[in-house]
């Protein structure tokens, strides 16, 4: 029996097989599977799948810990512990908060709301079996906002959990996460349930957090032709939030120590000026701790899907999602308060067959989604615990998208597949913004030009074409030309460059067309290498920059810009037990047409115009690399013991349009030791323990740097706005965890 157990463990430690290529994934499958692959590995798309084996044996608190495994991905710390800004090819790096310019799904259910906003607070990486990263303009298939691509998070299937798994991990700065995964396949029903409770003190002053997540997926095969799927996600977030620093403050005091009171502050402590009475007059500088800044949010998503097979070649799918984002966010001088319920419906047909004797997969679908909300912005006043003053502004908004999309995959020859797709969409933005002023008393007066009314309609079309050429079992060549589009958010239409409420309703849709050329080389089961070069041309690119008002960003259109780069990925099992992986991205993004007007100080200041053509787009790091060397003992008494060393490199990047200031780059080293073994028991299946040191050499680095604005003197000399935009990354940290699987 010991020998048998050792053999079983050895078999379990064997390297995972290389994932099939996109062209082979569509061979001999059902229409419903073909439809599911449009979220996972759509033929012709530039995509990477991050498998659970790449993060199962390490601490994974946020999605930032796992997405670095894919080329083309960059991450930055957002406003909260798990609020991570995710970018594909720099798509979201130029935005101040949340996730924009890409579309996110969970098990095929959209978790990007109709206004294009996604947030990663609800994502606990331990829940997932895999994450699909689809890179490049993708609006033909995914619609509005998919200018950078898409992500699909796949919950662990119940049949692979086959019981219950309990895990706990903790470490530096008071971090503790308890989680539970349960799943089973019983007859025609399969379910997966994941719950977690994470909390910690944070490594920056005023960054304590407490967050709970529930994620459920269930599928019933009611008849041989009908399948019903239910999805449920809920996340509660309670977190304190530090203020962002200027680069000078960051160098002085990156972790904001001694920043508890406004009277006797340490160097480098950012403050925010709050109205003493909550509406006008004298102000008092307050630290984030004094003011009680934070976020208190809830996100609830409920989805249902019905799939019906008309025959063995045709599947009809209907899907409905209710998504409610409820927020209370005193993040600076004001607090955003609102409820954002949305509804998303789609219906589509997928058919497999032949056209002129050629193997064909055809898809046609229609969709409608809408979000209607009323949100308030209230002044924060001194007194602690995010004490609220009077109303600063109110916005009623409505965002609706509807359209159709079609796609055809045609095998022209046994080794050549052509893909063509197109999407058409109408977006309607409506909003009324009312701002309030209190010159003398707590009774507001009418403000000229208020309320500001926005009523915009955008129509967009996005075609795409791709070719896949399978030269032989080792080489797959990819070529693609595709388009994307993203409309502004209603809230962008009412914020001016100085951070105050005003008319910015002239914003236009950003559009891009991208060309991808790449290959996948898989000479054997131990090596896979992928390379992609891309060149994208943007028109009216939406770029965000921080304003003088804390927590408020301004959005503008840059008429023309260009993005180009290279993405490399390697996975090499060069010797039994050894594995080397690497993901590298090179990005060069710059304005080709953009003139920025800046007014010098004073009521009658002079307006100066600056040609930004040739300047780098701020927020874009030109080089990013994640590389890992690991070893897994595959036999003998130490079978299941493993370790790896990981290097993360992010190059410095500009923070402003004038390219006057750079956020410094960094290199980090992480070390991990882990052990997994099967258990011989009537109740227990396996045990997994791990220990990891992050940032081994204790480097101080910038984890987030939002774009900042430029200023100009009366003599025309450019400068920087002095807006706080930086969060420091974690110093050296130690983590340990354990997972126990039950039968």
XYZ file of C-alpha atoms in Angstrom:
743
model
C 0.000 0.000 0.000
C 2.782 2.538 0.700
C 4.183 1.805 -2.756
C 0.747 2.306 -4.280
C 0.302 5.587 -2.461
C 3.719 6.750 -3.657
C 2.814 5.819 -7.213
C -0.461 7.709 -6.917
C 1.347 10.761 -5.639
C 3.905 10.497 -8.429
C 1.136 10.356 -10.985
C -0.526 13.385 -9.386
C 2.739 15.357 -9.644
C 3.197 14.731 -13.367
C 3.296 17.960 -15.433
C -0.077 19.020 -16.718
C -0.592 18.444 -20.441
C -0.253 21.440 -22.701
C -3.671 22.990 -23.342
C -5.001 22.332 -26.845
C -4.740 25.138 -29.324
C -7.720 27.223 -30.293
C -8.052 25.517 -33.682
C -8.233 22.020 -32.188
C -10.714 23.086 -29.528
C -13.467 23.439 -32.115
C -13.023 20.001 -33.660
C -15.860 17.534 -33.066
C -17.584 19.386 -30.225
C -21.193 20.253 -29.507
C -22.605 23.722 -30.228
C -22.985 24.441 -26.496
C -19.305 23.712 -25.911
C -18.397 25.843 -28.918
C -20.425 28.674 -27.392
C -18.681 28.306 -24.021
C -15.303 28.520 -25.727
C -16.136 32.018 -26.960
C -15.402 33.095 -23.364
C -12.417 30.792 -22.853
C -10.424 30.266 -26.051
C -12.188 31.880 -29.029
C -10.532 30.771 -32.232
C -8.281 33.426 -33.715
C -8.054 35.446 -30.511
C -4.784 36.154 -28.738
C -5.403 34.444 -25.416
C -3.773 32.833 -22.395
C -5.299 30.579 -19.764
C -3.909 30.755 -16.227
C -4.416 27.310 -14.724
C -5.027 26.663 -11.023
C -1.770 24.714 -10.831
C 0.044 28.044 -11.203
C -1.365 29.501 -7.963
C -2.802 26.595 -5.958
C 0.250 26.226 -3.715
C 0.784 29.835 -2.697
C -0.978 32.692 -0.893
C -3.367 34.398 -3.298
C -5.108 37.262 -1.554
C -6.063 39.304 -4.622
C -6.274 38.796 -8.352
C -2.975 40.682 -8.672
C -1.215 37.616 -7.231
C -2.239 35.404 -10.167
C -2.867 37.547 -13.253
C 0.824 38.422 -13.572
C 1.227 34.893 -14.984
C -0.159 36.116 -18.320
C 1.695 38.361 -20.779
C -0.108 41.553 -21.652
C -1.454 41.937 -18.110
C -0.450 44.669 -15.684
C -1.955 45.423 -12.292
C -1.975 48.319 -9.842
C -3.383 48.784 -6.371
C -6.788 50.443 -6.283
C -8.945 51.953 -3.545
C -9.239 48.987 -1.219
C -7.495 45.730 -0.336
C -8.755 43.680 -3.289
C -9.613 46.592 -5.567
C -6.991 45.987 -8.244
C -6.701 47.953 -11.451
C -6.338 45.315 -14.186
C -4.989 46.300 -17.583
C -4.630 44.338 -20.799
C -2.025 46.019 -23.000
C -2.211 49.097 -20.771
C -5.975 49.457 -21.255
C -6.804 50.413 -17.654
C -3.463 51.903 -16.596
C -4.669 55.361 -17.625
C -7.771 55.241 -15.392
C -7.995 56.435 -11.811
C -10.087 53.720 -10.168
C -11.870 50.457 -10.893
C -11.453 48.523 -14.131
C -12.308 49.932 -17.535
C -11.629 49.198 -21.207
C -12.041 45.460 -20.774
C -15.020 43.197 -20.109
C -15.087 40.636 -17.295
C -17.119 37.437 -17.065
C -17.541 34.701 -14.472
C -18.420 31.343 -16.000
C -19.765 33.246 -18.996
C -21.940 35.587 -16.876
C -21.021 39.288 -17.268
C -19.750 41.021 -14.127
C -18.978 44.272 -15.935
C -21.940 46.580 -15.448
C -23.625 48.344 -18.399
C -21.665 51.550 -17.675
C -18.403 49.683 -18.312
C -17.221 49.595 -14.698
C -15.808 46.436 -13.169
C -14.276 46.078 -9.725
C -12.213 43.197 -8.396
C -13.354 43.423 -4.749
C -15.550 40.351 -5.256
C -12.723 38.226 -6.712
C -11.066 35.740 -4.346
C -8.568 33.780 -6.491
C -8.935 30.656 -4.376
C -12.405 30.126 -5.832
C -11.261 29.538 -9.407
C -10.046 26.668 -11.548
C -8.741 28.903 -14.329
C -8.704 32.458 -15.657
C -8.923 33.127 -19.394
C -7.145 36.271 -20.607
C -8.250 37.456 -24.058
C -6.009 40.212 -25.378
C -6.646 42.913 -27.938
C -9.697 44.765 -29.344
C -12.697 42.459 -28.926
C -15.900 44.468 -29.347
C -17.104 42.271 -32.215
C -17.609 39.466 -29.707
C -17.921 41.242 -26.338
C -19.389 44.628 -27.239
C -18.945 48.007 -25.603
C -15.788 48.673 -23.525
C -13.801 45.670 -24.866
C -11.094 47.876 -26.384
C -8.406 46.022 -24.435
C -9.919 42.540 -24.333
C -11.735 40.368 -21.822
C -11.298 38.127 -18.777
C -13.306 35.034 -17.886
C -13.010 33.613 -14.356
C -14.035 29.960 -14.076
C -15.188 28.633 -10.722
C -13.839 25.213 -9.748
C -16.195 22.506 -11.094
C -18.033 20.599 -8.413
C -16.813 17.261 -9.743
C -13.165 18.274 -9.202
C -13.787 19.405 -5.615
C -15.897 16.280 -4.949
C -16.424 17.049 -1.280
C -15.376 19.900 0.972
C -12.117 21.832 1.263
C -11.257 24.124 4.158
C -8.340 26.514 4.010
C -6.761 29.166 6.167
C -3.847 31.474 5.506
C -2.376 34.383 7.374
C 0.706 36.451 7.750
C 2.206 39.879 8.141
C 0.176 42.996 8.945
C -2.631 41.045 10.612
C -3.736 39.243 7.453
C -6.083 36.271 7.967
C -8.280 34.514 5.404
C -10.587 31.583 6.194
C -12.289 29.975 3.211
C -14.398 26.973 2.319
C -15.010 25.276 -1.034
C -17.669 22.593 -1.545
C -18.728 20.816 -4.696
C -20.227 17.651 -6.067
C -21.720 16.103 -9.169
C -24.779 14.038 -8.294
C -26.653 12.556 -11.217
C -27.724 15.375 -13.520
C -26.844 18.152 -11.067
C -23.442 19.707 -10.387
C -22.687 22.536 -7.988
C -19.759 24.550 -6.632
C -19.850 26.778 -3.552
C -17.074 29.044 -2.305
C -17.072 31.317 0.752
C -14.287 33.352 2.317
C -13.693 35.809 5.144
C -10.554 37.946 4.833
C -9.316 40.678 7.124
C -6.146 42.518 8.008
C -4.554 45.685 9.364
C -2.817 46.697 6.124
C 0.777 47.882 5.763
C -0.128 51.555 5.141
C -1.671 53.745 7.816
C -5.503 53.627 7.780
C -5.797 50.531 5.559
C -7.553 48.038 7.874
C -10.044 45.835 5.993
C -12.730 43.187 6.454
C -14.369 41.501 3.446
C -16.622 38.474 2.902
C -17.396 36.693 -0.379
C -19.891 34.017 -1.444
C -19.752 32.474 -4.927
C -22.058 29.707 -6.200
C -22.497 27.921 -9.531
C -25.038 25.155 -10.168
C -26.031 23.346 -13.366
C -28.960 20.972 -13.865
C -29.298 18.785 -16.957
C -33.076 18.718 -16.772
C -33.486 16.775 -20.015
C -31.054 15.501 -22.648
C -31.725 18.757 -24.527
C -32.063 21.318 -21.705
C -29.547 22.674 -19.219
C -30.209 25.261 -16.506
C -27.374 27.140 -14.793
C -27.585 29.470 -11.788
C -24.866 31.898 -10.677
C -24.736 33.856 -7.403
C -22.010 36.185 -6.088
C -22.102 38.450 -3.057
C -19.305 40.542 -1.583
C -19.360 42.825 1.456
C -16.471 45.224 1.918
C -15.607 47.309 4.962
C -12.233 49.003 4.631
C -10.418 52.082 5.792
C -8.641 53.935 3.021
C -5.422 55.983 3.057
C -4.961 59.100 0.964
C -2.716 58.932 -2.080
C 0.683 60.639 -1.886
C 2.715 62.834 -4.172
C 6.028 61.387 -5.308
C 7.857 63.617 -2.807
C 5.661 62.430 0.039
C 6.159 58.835 -1.049
C 9.938 59.193 -0.820
C 9.598 60.783 2.635
C 7.159 58.331 4.222
C 5.907 55.591 1.857
C 3.825 53.724 4.462
C 2.313 56.876 5.991
C 3.494 56.197 9.522
C 2.711 58.862 12.120
C -0.155 60.226 10.028
C -2.842 60.035 12.684
C -3.448 63.698 13.541
C -3.360 66.886 11.531
C -1.685 68.909 14.277
C 1.742 67.276 14.520
C 2.337 65.244 11.408
C 5.350 63.269 10.306
C 6.902 64.148 6.966
C 5.131 62.802 3.905
C 1.651 62.639 5.410
C -1.078 63.569 2.913
C -4.063 65.526 4.192
C -7.424 66.619 2.868
C -9.081 69.969 3.655
C -12.614 69.560 5.017
C -15.235 72.265 5.608
C -15.556 72.743 9.368
C -19.347 73.092 9.123
C -19.744 70.589 6.306
C -20.735 73.011 3.558
C -18.684 76.263 3.320
C -16.174 78.636 4.896
C -13.150 77.629 6.936
C -11.503 74.271 6.385
C -9.314 72.044 8.511
C -6.632 69.700 7.127
C -7.310 66.131 8.163
C -5.442 62.899 7.698
C -7.259 59.844 6.418
C -7.292 58.419 9.945
C -8.727 61.587 11.488
C -11.439 61.875 8.859
C -12.270 58.165 8.926
C -11.959 57.700 5.168
C -12.887 54.355 3.692
C -15.298 52.298 1.590
C -18.399 50.445 2.736
C -19.748 48.583 -0.296
C -21.873 45.618 -1.242
C -22.028 43.851 -4.611
C -24.664 41.231 -5.415
C -24.943 39.334 -8.715
C -27.640 36.785 -9.581
C -27.671 35.097 -12.981
C -29.569 32.357 -14.781
C -28.943 30.576 -18.062
C -31.071 28.165 -20.115
C -29.542 26.207 -22.969
C -31.690 24.157 -25.339
C -30.446 21.840 -28.065
C -32.788 21.813 -31.060
C -30.715 18.929 -32.436
C -27.116 17.792 -32.329
C -26.015 20.769 -34.456
C -27.926 23.731 -32.981
C -28.054 25.230 -29.465
C -30.169 28.158 -28.282
C -29.116 30.019 -25.159
C -30.912 32.613 -23.026
C -29.151 34.347 -20.145
C -30.251 36.948 -17.595
C -28.137 38.716 -14.943
C -29.132 41.091 -12.150
C -26.137 43.024 -10.792
C -26.448 45.503 -7.901
C -23.558 47.696 -6.714
C -24.327 49.558 -3.481
C -21.675 52.054 -2.361
C -20.782 54.429 0.459
C -17.315 55.818 -0.269
C -15.928 58.682 1.822
C -12.575 58.659 0.030
C -11.601 62.346 0.233
C -13.327 65.718 0.568
C -16.586 64.084 -0.496
C -18.370 60.762 -0.110
C -20.050 58.993 -3.030
C -23.301 57.321 -1.971
C -25.561 55.383 -4.283
C -27.158 52.189 -5.488
C -26.470 50.972 -9.029
C -28.811 48.112 -10.035
C -28.396 46.742 -13.537
C -30.029 44.124 -15.769
C -28.392 42.197 -18.579
C -30.209 39.926 -21.042
C -28.779 38.074 -24.029
C -30.031 35.406 -26.395
C -28.016 33.594 -29.045
C -27.893 30.591 -31.346
C -24.805 28.531 -32.158
C -24.853 26.101 -35.070
C -22.228 23.626 -36.223
C -22.349 22.130 -39.683
C -20.954 22.607 -43.160
C -20.891 25.399 -45.728
C -19.890 24.316 -49.259
C -18.447 21.176 -47.728
C -16.315 23.101 -45.217
C -16.627 22.616 -41.452
C -18.450 25.614 -39.969
C -19.376 27.062 -36.595
C -21.828 29.968 -36.832
C -23.017 32.194 -34.022
C -25.650 34.923 -33.893
C -26.897 36.763 -30.818
C -28.768 39.803 -29.541
C -28.478 41.575 -26.198
C -29.848 44.356 -24.033
C -28.546 45.729 -20.744
C -29.390 48.763 -18.652
C -28.402 50.544 -15.445
C -30.424 53.306 -13.779
C -29.222 55.021 -10.609
C -29.336 58.138 -8.471
C -26.129 58.897 -6.603
C -25.178 61.634 -4.151
C -21.884 63.314 -3.409
C -21.826 64.688 0.141
C -19.164 66.787 1.817
C -17.062 65.030 4.450
C -16.495 67.158 7.546
C -14.169 66.939 10.566
C -15.312 64.760 13.429
C -14.061 61.317 12.434
C -15.891 58.200 11.267
C -16.451 59.815 7.862
C -18.877 62.352 9.280
C -21.059 63.700 6.488
C -21.912 67.318 5.808
C -24.360 68.710 3.288
C -25.047 67.580 -0.251
C -22.481 68.726 -2.801
C -24.092 67.239 -5.930
C -26.560 64.664 -7.155
C -26.527 62.712 -10.392
C -29.403 60.767 -11.881
C -28.152 58.526 -14.646
C -29.265 55.893 -17.097
C -27.034 53.740 -19.300
C -28.455 51.299 -21.854
C -26.792 49.147 -24.507
C -28.484 46.990 -27.116
C -27.334 45.332 -30.290
C -26.541 42.201 -32.254
C -23.392 40.260 -33.064
C -22.500 37.482 -35.483
C -19.490 35.245 -35.944
C -18.405 32.553 -38.408
C -15.547 30.076 -38.018
C -14.794 28.232 -41.252
C -12.175 25.513 -41.743
C -10.865 26.319 -45.246
C -8.442 23.403 -45.142
C -7.433 20.802 -42.558
C -4.733 23.158 -41.282
C -6.290 26.565 -42.056
C -9.213 28.212 -40.240
C -10.731 31.608 -40.996
C -12.789 33.609 -38.505
C -14.986 36.604 -39.265
C -17.168 38.486 -36.817
C -19.077 41.723 -36.485
C -20.979 43.509 -33.753
C -23.366 46.453 -33.896
C -24.450 48.320 -30.774
C -26.373 51.389 -29.689
C -25.534 53.036 -26.361
C -27.794 55.618 -24.745
C -26.470 57.794 -21.916
C -28.821 60.047 -19.995
C -28.023 62.049 -16.912
C -28.913 65.080 -14.855
C -26.232 66.539 -12.608
C -27.166 69.144 -9.996
C -24.431 70.789 -7.948
C -25.029 72.847 -4.800
C -23.278 75.935 -3.435
C -23.625 77.433 0.071
C -22.184 80.991 -0.035
C -23.505 82.118 3.363
C -25.836 79.622 4.996
C -26.687 75.962 4.836
C -29.368 76.749 2.257
C -28.106 76.087 -1.303
C -28.475 78.684 -4.040
C -28.944 78.213 -7.755
C -25.707 77.810 -9.683
C -25.552 79.177 -13.260
C -25.792 76.380 -15.799
C -27.234 73.933 -13.255
C -28.587 71.370 -13.648
C -26.398 69.968 -16.424
C -28.345 67.624 -18.677
C -26.728 64.936 -20.796
C -28.600 62.991 -23.448
C -26.149 61.208 -25.732
C -26.607 58.329 -28.135
C -23.731 56.425 -29.706
C -23.844 53.827 -32.471
C -20.807 51.633 -33.003
C -19.858 48.789 -35.298
C -16.915 46.467 -34.737
C -15.701 43.951 -37.337
C -12.892 41.423 -36.920
C -11.018 38.952 -39.127
C -8.540 36.238 -38.159
C -6.587 33.340 -39.659
C -5.156 30.296 -37.911
C -2.579 28.206 -39.733
C -1.493 24.909 -38.186
C 1.756 24.196 -40.033
C 2.306 20.937 -38.141
C 1.718 19.643 -34.592
C 4.477 21.951 -33.349
C 3.646 25.286 -34.964
C 0.466 27.364 -34.928
C 0.529 30.784 -36.609
C -2.032 33.495 -35.824
C -2.993 36.667 -37.675
C -5.791 38.988 -36.661
C -7.239 42.425 -37.358
C -9.984 43.578 -34.998
C -11.709 46.658 -33.661
C -12.950 47.891 -30.315
C -14.989 50.755 -28.927
C -15.793 52.200 -25.524
C -18.260 54.950 -24.699
C -17.713 57.352 -21.780
C -19.464 56.829 -18.471
C -22.273 59.203 -17.506
C -20.267 60.423 -14.518
C -17.401 61.479 -16.833
C -19.736 63.986 -18.501
C -20.020 66.193 -15.390
C -16.416 66.567 -14.116
C -14.070 69.361 -15.255
C -10.267 69.302 -15.298
C -10.091 71.129 -11.930
C -12.238 68.420 -10.293
C -15.380 70.545 -9.931
C -18.798 69.791 -11.390
C -19.326 71.169 -14.880
C -20.200 70.433 -18.475
C -17.967 67.771 -20.041
C -20.748 66.294 -22.158
C -18.786 66.624 -25.417
C -16.840 63.408 -24.700
C -16.783 60.979 -27.624
C -16.513 57.210 -28.027
C -12.967 55.891 -28.090
C -12.258 53.484 -30.961
C -9.298 51.322 -31.853
C -8.207 48.983 -34.601
C -5.512 46.464 -33.833
C -3.280 44.120 -35.808
C -1.918 40.982 -34.153
C 0.655 38.577 -35.576
C 1.951 35.680 -33.519
C 2.758 32.028 -33.127
C 2.635 29.198 -30.606
C 5.491 26.700 -30.641
C 4.968 23.384 -28.831
C 7.763 21.021 -29.885
C 6.896 18.494 -27.164
C 4.872 18.049 -23.981
C 7.500 19.854 -21.874
C 7.815 23.156 -23.745
C 5.394 25.787 -24.933
C 6.490 29.173 -26.230
C 4.202 31.920 -27.479
C 5.017 35.259 -29.100
C 2.685 38.019 -30.304
C 3.410 41.390 -31.818
C 0.627 43.969 -32.002
C 0.007 47.472 -33.325
C -3.156 49.373 -32.380
C -4.408 52.745 -33.605
C -6.735 54.718 -31.310
C -9.103 57.524 -32.174
C -10.481 59.742 -29.382
C -8.788 57.656 -26.702
C -10.368 58.225 -23.268
C -7.637 59.172 -20.816
C -8.145 59.897 -17.115
C -6.080 62.087 -14.815
C -6.300 62.915 -11.124
C -7.526 66.396 -10.186
C -6.879 68.703 -7.243
C -10.034 67.334 -5.596
C -9.055 64.178 -3.735
C -10.577 61.039 -5.248
C -12.000 62.842 -8.305
C -10.707 62.164 -11.835
C -11.168 64.081 -15.074
C -11.710 62.324 -18.410
C -10.700 63.696 -21.812
C -10.376 62.493 -25.419
C -6.938 62.351 -27.010
C -7.739 62.629 -30.762
C -5.184 60.082 -31.966
C -2.682 57.751 -30.370
C -0.824 54.561 -31.146
C -0.119 51.482 -29.034
C 2.346 48.793 -30.010
C 4.177 46.040 -28.262
C 5.327 42.455 -27.892
C 3.994 39.700 -25.619
C 6.064 36.616 -24.796
C 5.137 33.568 -22.726
C 7.202 30.479 -21.932
C 6.463 27.300 -20.003
C 9.409 24.887 -19.933
C 9.591 21.665 -17.913
C 13.242 21.201 -18.751
C 13.982 18.317 -16.350
C 11.752 16.019 -14.296
C 10.360 18.073 -11.421
C 11.732 21.390 -12.697
C 9.620 24.075 -14.339
C 10.411 27.542 -15.652
C 7.649 29.990 -16.597
C 7.873 33.563 -17.817
C 5.497 36.263 -19.018
C 6.971 39.403 -20.580
C 5.256 42.458 -22.062
C 6.763 45.363 -23.966
C 4.495 48.397 -24.454
C 5.044 51.646 -26.304
C 2.074 54.013 -26.284
C 2.183 57.637 -27.362
C 0.014 60.485 -28.584
C 0.111 61.217 -32.309
C -2.430 64.064 -32.208
C -3.335 65.920 -29.046
C -3.095 69.591 -28.046
C -3.682 70.307 -24.364
C -4.872 73.733 -23.191
C -3.829 74.795 -19.658
C -4.760 78.059 -17.963
C -2.228 79.862 -15.765
C -3.258 80.758 -12.166
C -5.629 83.612 -11.448
C -9.145 84.424 -12.530
C -7.948 85.970 -15.797
C -5.047 83.621 -16.390
C -3.631 83.096 -19.862
C -4.454 79.885 -21.720
C -1.373 78.115 -23.082
C -1.551 75.344 -25.677
C 0.906 72.434 -25.657
C 1.321 69.930 -28.466
C 1.578 66.459 -26.905
C 2.195 64.605 -30.182
C 5.099 62.217 -29.632
C 4.707 62.212 -25.835
C 4.261 58.925 -24.021
C 0.786 58.223 -22.648
C 1.122 58.388 -18.856
C 0.600 55.316 -16.705
C 2.130 52.853 -19.193
C 5.153 50.856 -18.049
C 7.229 49.897 -21.123
C 8.581 46.648 -19.660
C 6.964 44.105 -17.331
C 8.227 40.629 -16.518
C 7.189 37.815 -14.195
C 9.503 34.794 -14.173
C 9.451 31.745 -11.926
C 11.772 28.781 -11.424
C 10.288 25.916 -9.419
C 10.953 22.355 -8.396
C 8.501 19.606 -7.381
C 9.747 16.388 -5.800
C 7.904 13.690 -7.752
C 8.965 10.451 -6.054
C 10.256 8.993 -2.830
C 9.361 9.867 0.758
C 9.431 13.625 -0.017
C 7.026 13.391 -2.947
C 4.809 16.477 -2.927
C 7.483 18.827 -1.554
C 8.201 21.803 -3.765
C 9.643 25.297 -3.897
C 10.015 28.194 -6.294
C 11.686 31.566 -6.637
C 9.848 34.312 -8.490
C 11.025 37.630 -9.930
C 8.715 40.534 -10.803
C 10.021 43.514 -12.762
C 8.107 46.654 -13.674
C 9.869 49.497 -15.476
C 9.431 53.176 -14.598
C 6.723 55.160 -16.399
C 5.536 58.723 -16.903
C 2.749 60.091 -14.716
C 1.752 63.217 -16.680
C 1.036 64.312 -20.248
C 4.073 66.601 -20.414
C 6.334 63.661 -19.463
C 7.970 65.635 -16.647
C 7.748 63.044 -13.867
C 8.214 59.302 -13.716
C 7.031 56.772 -11.176
C 10.040 54.621 -10.315
C 10.227 51.021 -11.458
C 11.014 48.072 -9.234
C 12.225 44.479 -9.040
C 10.806 42.087 -6.436
C 11.842 38.584 -5.427
C 9.449 36.091 -3.787
C 10.297 32.690 -2.274
C 7.877 29.829 -1.690
C 8.017 26.355 -0.096
C 5.002 24.017 -0.198
C 3.983 20.438 0.427
C 0.972 18.437 -0.691
C 0.129 14.856 0.161
C -2.777 12.480 -0.163
C -4.240 11.223 3.115
C -5.340 7.673 3.818
C -8.485 8.240 5.833
C -12.222 7.685 5.807
C -12.752 11.437 6.081
C -9.735 13.293 4.666
C -8.454 13.332 1.091
C -5.404 15.587 0.991
C -3.362 18.174 2.869
C -1.612 21.173 1.340
C 0.634 23.518 3.335
C 2.754 26.404 2.098
C 5.014 29.205 3.288
C 6.021 32.253 1.286
C 8.206 35.326 1.707
C 7.151 38.249 -0.475
C 9.569 41.032 -1.371
C 12.523 39.123 0.082
C 14.936 42.072 -0.170
C 12.419 44.511 1.355
C 12.328 46.904 -1.595
C 10.213 50.036 -1.282
C 8.201 50.398 -4.465
C 5.187 52.096 -6.048
C 2.200 49.735 -6.313
C -0.068 52.368 -7.870
C 0.474 55.754 -9.492
C -2.519 57.441 -11.120
C -2.020 59.987 -13.879
C -1.668 63.586 -12.704
C -2.320 66.904 -14.439
C 0.111 69.605 -15.495
C 0.120 73.291 -14.553
C 1.561 76.369 -16.210
C 2.976 79.624 -14.831
C 2.104 83.076 -16.084
C 5.301 82.876 -18.126
C 4.290 79.619 -19.816
C 6.511 77.238 -17.815
C 4.960 73.813 -17.272
C 4.811 72.115 -13.899
C 2.959 69.402 -11.979
C -0.363 69.747 -10.207
C 0.852 68.333 -6.896
C -2.066 65.915 -6.731
C -1.625 62.831 -4.595
C -1.685 59.726 -6.798
C 0.634 57.110 -5.255
C 0.209 54.072 -3.025
C 3.296 52.213 -1.870
C 3.564 48.449 -2.237
C 4.016 45.988 0.599
C 7.353 45.749 2.397
C 8.777 42.306 3.153
C 5.934 40.042 4.264
C 5.612 36.457 5.486
C 2.632 34.212 4.785
C 1.673 30.657 5.665
C -1.363 28.624 4.703
C -3.023 25.234 4.908
C -5.749 23.484 2.913
C -7.465 20.304 4.023
C -9.738 18.411 1.638
C -12.556 16.239 3.014
C -14.356 13.401 1.263
